[in-house]
Short mmCIF file of C-alpha atoms in Angstrom, two decimals:
data_model
loop_
_atom_site.label_atom_id
_atom_site.label_comp_id
_atom_site.label_asym_id
_atom_site.label_seq_id
_atom_site.Cartn_x
_atom_site.Cartn_y
_atom_site.Cartn_z
CA MET A 1 -9.59 -13.20 -6.13
CA ASN A 2 -9.58 -16.16 -3.76
CA GLN A 3 -11.75 -19.19 -4.37
CA ASP A 4 -12.30 -20.49 -0.85
CA GLN A 5 -13.82 -17.47 0.83
CA ASP A 6 -15.96 -18.23 3.86
CA LYS A 7 -18.98 -16.44 2.39
CA GLU A 8 -21.14 -16.60 5.51
CA LEU A 9 -18.42 -15.21 7.75
CA GLY A 10 -17.44 -12.67 5.12
CA LEU A 11 -20.98 -11.35 4.83
CA ALA A 12 -21.40 -11.16 8.61
CA LEU A 13 -18.11 -9.30 8.96
CA LYS A 14 -19.02 -6.97 6.11
CA ARG A 15 -22.23 -6.03 7.91
CA THR A 16 -20.40 -5.63 11.19
CA LEU A 17 -17.78 -3.32 9.72
CA ASP A 18 -20.10 -1.55 7.29
CA PRO A 19 -19.39 2.18 7.43
CA GLY A 20 -22.64 3.16 5.73
CA ASP A 21 -22.90 5.66 2.87
CA ASN A 22 -19.58 6.41 1.21
CA ARG A 23 -20.70 9.54 -0.65
CA VAL A 24 -20.16 11.90 2.28
CA PHE A 25 -16.76 10.37 2.90
CA VAL A 26 -15.71 10.71 -0.76
CA SER A 27 -16.90 14.33 -0.85
CA ARG A 28 -14.88 15.07 2.27
CA VAL A 29 -11.68 13.65 0.76
CA LEU A 30 -12.25 15.45 -2.55
CA ALA A 31 -12.66 18.72 -0.65
CA ARG A 32 -9.30 18.09 0.99
CA ILE A 33 -7.73 17.41 -2.40
CA ASP A 34 -9.12 20.70 -3.67
CA THR A 35 -7.44 22.64 -0.89
CA ALA A 36 -4.13 20.83 -1.39
CA PRO A 37 -1.83 22.06 -4.15
CA MET A 38 -1.39 19.91 -7.24
CA ALA A 39 1.21 17.97 -5.36
CA PRO A 40 1.49 14.69 -7.24
CA LEU A 41 3.66 15.85 -10.12
CA PHE A 42 6.00 18.03 -8.06
CA TRP A 43 6.65 15.57 -5.25
CA ASP A 44 6.83 12.57 -7.55
CA LEU A 45 9.35 14.33 -9.71
CA LEU A 46 11.40 15.38 -6.72
CA SER A 47 11.30 11.95 -5.11
CA SER A 48 12.14 10.15 -8.34
CA TRP A 49 15.13 12.46 -8.79
CA ALA A 50 16.17 11.91 -5.19
CA ARG A 51 15.95 8.13 -5.56
CA ARG A 52 18.36 8.16 -8.48
CA GLY A 53 20.31 11.31 -7.69
CA ILE A 54 21.43 10.62 -4.15
CA PRO A 55 23.10 7.24 -4.86
CA ALA A 56 24.65 8.67 -8.03
CA ALA A 57 26.05 11.65 -6.14
CA VAL A 58 27.47 9.35 -3.43
CA MET A 59 29.15 7.17 -6.07
CA ILE A 60 30.67 10.17 -7.86
CA ALA A 61 31.95 11.60 -4.57
CA ALA A 62 33.49 8.24 -3.60
CA LEU A 63 35.15 7.85 -7.01
CA THR A 64 36.53 11.40 -6.88
CA ALA A 65 37.90 10.85 -3.37
CA PHE A 66 39.51 7.58 -4.48
CA LEU A 67 41.18 9.21 -7.48
CA LEU A 68 42.45 12.14 -5.42
CA ALA A 69 43.87 9.77 -2.83
CA LEU A 70 45.95 7.84 -5.38
CA PRO A 71 49.76 8.60 -5.16
CA ARG A 72 50.77 10.83 -8.06
CA GLN A 73 53.68 9.79 -10.31
CA PRO A 74 55.66 12.46 -12.14
CA ALA A 75 54.79 12.75 -15.81
CA ALA A 76 57.14 10.71 -18.00
CA ASN A 77 59.65 12.74 -20.04
CA LEU A 78 59.34 12.33 -23.81
CA GLU A 79 63.09 12.14 -24.09
CA ASP A 80 63.27 9.22 -21.65
CA THR A 81 60.39 7.40 -23.24
CA LEU A 82 61.76 7.46 -26.77
CA VAL A 83 64.69 5.38 -27.95
CA GLY A 84 67.29 5.49 -25.25
CA GLY A 85 70.20 6.70 -27.39
CA THR A 86 72.48 9.47 -26.29
CA ASP A 87 70.99 11.79 -28.83
CA GLY A 88 67.56 11.25 -27.48
CA GLY A 89 64.28 11.59 -29.34
CA ALA A 90 64.88 15.23 -30.10
CA SER A 91 67.44 14.24 -32.77
CA LEU A 92 64.61 12.83 -34.85
CA PHE A 93 63.33 16.34 -35.33
CA THR A 94 66.61 18.21 -35.52
CA SER A 95 68.68 15.90 -37.78
CA PRO A 96 68.87 17.01 -41.44
CA GLY A 97 69.05 13.34 -42.64
CA PRO A 98 66.38 10.64 -42.53
CA PRO A 99 66.13 8.54 -39.37
CA ASP A 100 68.33 5.46 -39.26
CA ALA A 101 66.17 2.33 -39.27
CA GLY A 102 69.16 0.07 -38.77
CA PRO A 103 68.73 -0.71 -35.07
CA ILE A 104 65.16 -1.86 -35.69
CA ALA A 105 65.81 -3.68 -38.95
CA ASN A 106 68.73 -5.63 -37.42
CA THR A 107 66.79 -6.77 -34.44
CA PRO A 108 66.31 -10.57 -34.66
CA MET B 1 -17.79 -8.21 -17.16
CA ARG B 2 -14.67 -8.14 -15.02
CA LYS B 3 -12.54 -7.31 -18.06
CA HIS B 4 -14.88 -4.45 -18.83
CA LEU B 5 -14.61 -3.21 -15.25
CA ASP B 6 -10.82 -3.46 -15.40
CA LYS B 7 -10.83 -1.44 -18.59
CA VAL B 8 -13.03 1.21 -17.01
CA GLU B 9 -10.76 1.28 -13.98
CA ALA B 10 -7.63 1.52 -16.13
CA ASP B 11 -9.17 4.51 -17.88
CA LEU B 12 -10.04 6.13 -14.54
CA VAL B 13 -6.49 5.57 -13.31
CA ARG B 14 -4.99 7.03 -16.48
CA ARG B 15 -7.17 10.13 -16.13
CA ALA B 16 -6.44 10.45 -12.42
CA MET B 17 -2.71 10.15 -13.08
CA SER B 18 -2.94 13.14 -15.38
CA GLY B 19 -4.54 15.13 -12.56
CA ASP B 20 -8.25 14.48 -13.19
CA ARG B 21 -9.81 14.92 -9.76
CA GLU B 22 -13.23 13.63 -10.84
CA ALA B 23 -11.68 10.38 -12.05
CA PHE B 24 -9.95 9.98 -8.71
CA GLY B 25 -13.32 10.57 -7.05
CA GLN B 26 -14.78 7.66 -9.01
CA ILE B 27 -11.86 5.45 -7.98
CA MET B 28 -12.53 6.42 -4.38
CA GLU B 29 -16.20 5.52 -4.73
CA ARG B 30 -15.15 2.05 -5.84
CA TYR B 31 -12.72 1.47 -2.99
CA ALA B 32 -14.09 3.63 -0.15
CA GLY B 33 -16.14 0.76 1.31
CA SER B 34 -13.22 -1.69 1.36
CA ALA B 35 -10.82 0.93 2.69
CA ARG B 36 -13.13 2.04 5.48
CA ARG B 37 -13.92 -1.55 6.50
CA LEU B 38 -10.23 -2.44 6.65
CA CYS B 39 -9.50 0.67 8.73
CA ARG B 40 -12.35 -0.24 11.07
CA ALA B 41 -10.98 -3.74 11.44
CA ILE B 42 -7.55 -2.39 12.32
CA LEU B 43 -8.50 0.64 14.43
CA ARG B 44 -11.81 -0.44 16.02
CA ASP B 45 -12.99 3.17 16.13
CA SER B 46 -15.13 4.57 13.33
CA GLU B 47 -13.83 8.15 13.54
CA ASP B 48 -10.21 7.07 13.62
CA ALA B 49 -10.94 4.64 10.82
CA ASP B 50 -12.40 7.29 8.54
CA ASP B 51 -9.53 9.67 9.32
CA ALA B 52 -7.07 6.92 8.42
CA ALA B 53 -8.96 6.08 5.22
CA GLN B 54 -8.94 9.76 4.31
CA ASP B 55 -5.19 9.97 4.95
CA ALA B 56 -4.75 6.92 2.75
CA PHE B 57 -6.68 8.34 -0.20
CA LEU B 58 -4.87 11.67 0.05
CA SER B 59 -1.60 9.77 0.12
CA ALA B 60 -2.70 7.68 -2.88
CA TRP B 61 -3.52 10.86 -4.79
CA VAL B 62 -0.04 12.18 -4.09
CA LYS B 63 1.65 8.87 -4.91
CA LEU B 64 -0.40 8.07 -7.99
CA GLY B 65 2.60 8.76 -10.20
CA GLN B 66 4.40 5.82 -8.57
CA TYR B 67 1.61 3.34 -9.39
CA ASP B 68 2.37 0.84 -12.14
CA PRO B 69 -0.81 0.70 -14.28
CA ARG B 70 0.06 -2.84 -15.44
CA ARG B 71 -0.66 -4.13 -11.93
CA PRO B 72 -4.09 -4.31 -10.28
CA LEU B 73 -5.04 -1.14 -8.45
CA GLY B 74 -6.78 -2.78 -5.46
CA PRO B 75 -3.76 -4.30 -3.69
CA TRP B 76 -1.67 -1.15 -4.28
CA LEU B 77 -4.40 1.04 -2.82
CA MET B 78 -5.18 -1.29 0.07
CA ARG B 79 -1.53 -1.39 1.03
CA ILE B 80 -1.57 2.39 1.43
CA VAL B 81 -4.80 2.05 3.44
CA ALA B 82 -3.34 -0.63 5.73
CA ASN B 83 -0.22 1.46 6.32
CA ALA B 84 -2.27 4.57 7.08
CA ALA B 85 -4.37 2.64 9.59
CA LYS B 86 -1.29 1.09 11.23
CA ASP B 87 0.40 4.51 11.43
CA ARG B 88 -2.63 6.06 13.04
CA ARG B 89 -2.88 3.15 15.45
CA ARG B 90 0.74 3.66 16.45
CA ARG B 91 0.35 7.42 16.83
CA ARG B 92 -2.85 7.48 18.76
CA GLU B 93 -4.08 5.22 21.47
CA VAL B 94 -7.27 3.78 20.16
CA ARG B 95 -10.26 5.03 22.04
CA ARG B 96 -12.74 2.38 22.91
CA THR B 97 -16.06 3.28 21.45
CA ASP B 98 -19.33 3.08 23.32
CA GLU B 99 -21.33 3.08 20.10
CA LEU B 100 -21.75 -0.65 20.13
CA SER B 101 -23.27 -0.87 23.57
CA GLU B 102 -25.58 2.05 22.73
CA SER B 103 -26.76 0.42 19.54
CA MET B 104 -27.23 -3.01 21.05
CA PRO B 105 -30.83 -3.98 21.48
CA SER B 106 -32.07 -5.06 24.87
CA SER B 107 -32.54 -8.75 25.54
CA GLN B 108 -36.30 -8.20 25.58
CA ALA B 109 -36.32 -7.17 21.93
CA GLY B 110 -38.41 -9.30 19.64
CA PRO B 111 -36.76 -12.12 17.77
CA ASP B 112 -37.04 -10.39 14.41
CA ARG B 113 -34.39 -10.57 11.74
CA GLU B 114 -33.05 -7.10 12.45
CA THR B 115 -32.52 -7.97 16.11
CA ASP B 116 -30.80 -11.21 15.15
CA ARG B 117 -28.53 -9.37 12.80
CA ARG B 118 -27.59 -6.78 15.40
CA LEU B 119 -26.88 -9.44 17.99
CA LEU B 120 -24.65 -11.30 15.59
CA GLU B 121 -22.83 -8.06 14.74
CA ALA B 122 -22.31 -7.38 18.43
CA GLU B 123 -20.99 -10.91 18.91
CA LEU B 124 -18.61 -10.47 16.00
CA GLN B 125 -17.51 -7.04 17.22
CA ASP B 126 -16.54 -8.61 20.53
CA ALA B 127 -14.76 -11.46 18.80
CA LEU B 128 -12.88 -9.04 16.55
CA GLU B 129 -11.77 -7.10 19.63
CA GLU B 130 -10.14 -10.25 20.92
CA LEU B 131 -8.14 -10.87 17.74
CA PRO B 132 -4.64 -9.53 17.16
CA VAL B 133 -4.72 -6.67 14.66
CA ARG B 134 -2.90 -8.69 11.98
CA TYR B 135 -5.51 -11.47 12.16
CA ARG B 136 -8.28 -8.91 11.78
CA ALA B 137 -6.74 -7.31 8.73
CA ALA B 138 -6.00 -10.69 7.13
CA VAL B 139 -9.46 -12.17 7.62
CA VAL B 140 -11.25 -9.01 6.47
CA LEU B 141 -9.11 -8.74 3.34
CA TYR B 142 -9.60 -12.45 2.61
CA ASP B 143 -13.20 -13.23 3.50
CA VAL B 144 -14.79 -9.80 3.08
CA GLU B 145 -12.79 -8.15 0.31
CA GLY B 146 -11.81 -11.32 -1.56
CA TYR B 147 -8.07 -10.73 -1.93
CA SER B 148 -5.77 -13.73 -2.33
CA HIS B 149 -3.18 -14.78 0.27
CA ALA B 150 -0.39 -13.49 -1.99
CA GLU B 151 -2.07 -10.11 -2.43
CA ILE B 152 -2.71 -9.79 1.31
CA ALA B 153 0.93 -10.65 2.01
CA LYS B 154 1.93 -7.63 -0.09
CA ILE B 155 -0.73 -5.41 1.44
CA ILE B 156 0.17 -6.15 5.07
CA GLY B 157 3.86 -6.76 4.45
CA VAL B 158 4.19 -10.28 5.90
CA PRO B 159 5.04 -13.65 4.27
CA GLU B 160 2.24 -15.50 2.49
CA GLY B 161 2.47 -18.41 4.93
CA THR B 162 1.85 -16.03 7.80
CA VAL B 163 -1.26 -14.72 6.07
CA ARG B 164 -2.59 -18.27 5.61
CA SER B 165 -2.01 -18.96 9.29
CA ASP B 166 -3.56 -15.63 10.36
CA VAL B 167 -6.69 -16.21 8.27
CA PHE B 168 -7.01 -19.76 9.64
CA HIS B 169 -6.77 -18.69 13.29
CA ALA B 170 -8.98 -15.63 12.82
CA ARG B 171 -11.66 -17.70 11.09
CA ARG B 172 -11.61 -20.29 13.84
CA MET B 173 -12.14 -17.65 16.53
CA LEU B 174 -14.80 -15.75 14.61
CA ARG B 175 -16.58 -18.96 13.66
CA GLN B 176 -16.68 -19.87 17.33
CA ALA B 177 -18.38 -16.54 18.04
CA MET B 178 -20.91 -17.17 15.28
CA ASP B 179 -21.62 -20.66 16.58
CA ASP B 180 -22.14 -19.28 20.11
CA TRP B 181 -24.60 -16.78 18.71
CA LYS B 182 -26.47 -19.49 16.81
CA GLU B 183 -26.63 -21.63 19.93
CA ASN B 184 -27.91 -18.81 22.14
CA TRP B 185 -30.28 -17.01 19.82
CA LYS B 186 -31.54 -19.52 17.29
#
């Protein structure tokens, strides 16, 4: 509430703009509400979903498009990735003896 | 007293938010006068004003779920009212009403208090007509409804400094009209 209201002017304006009895007006609006469906919950729910859902959907679409547009590299071969010996990584699984830890142990 | 009223209002809002139509009716009874006066100040036509106020309350009923109960209800509601009145004003060319001239007493009327009051109202009506719509809304919200500059800024959607300036200029012009009336009729 403000402290420096011009009370005289305020009262004169209030009288000038006075609409009279509010009961008829309130009844009229309530009658309109009665004929309208119980809209608040439905529309509020929908609009609150839309407020969050639309930006989220746009972000997901943009991220998906970005990922699809990235150049694809061929998947790395396990053989190439493992120790680059001539036997390749497969020898680890096929050799009857234990793996030789020498190359690692001798590394300075 | 005010705290008690706020508590009562908070309870009404809580009930209305859960779909209680009667509670919303009681909220309307509290704010109908302010809403209709503001619409009259903006639209200058009583039928248009009541239609706009009705639109505003229907809109408030629909939007009640968006209201934050921790904030005061008045400014939130009056913002919807101001927007409804401005929308209606944009959509429809305001018809000038002849009601005022019909209700004005003749100059031969006796100098009783009722006549004085009506003459002052007519003077103020004319002065209000001359004001830009933003001035009218600002001065009515400030001097009639008692809202602060900051609250009015949110209701009308302009900076607080603009509201201060609008209220100042509107007061000066309306005061001039009141002084003219005092000079001529007192």
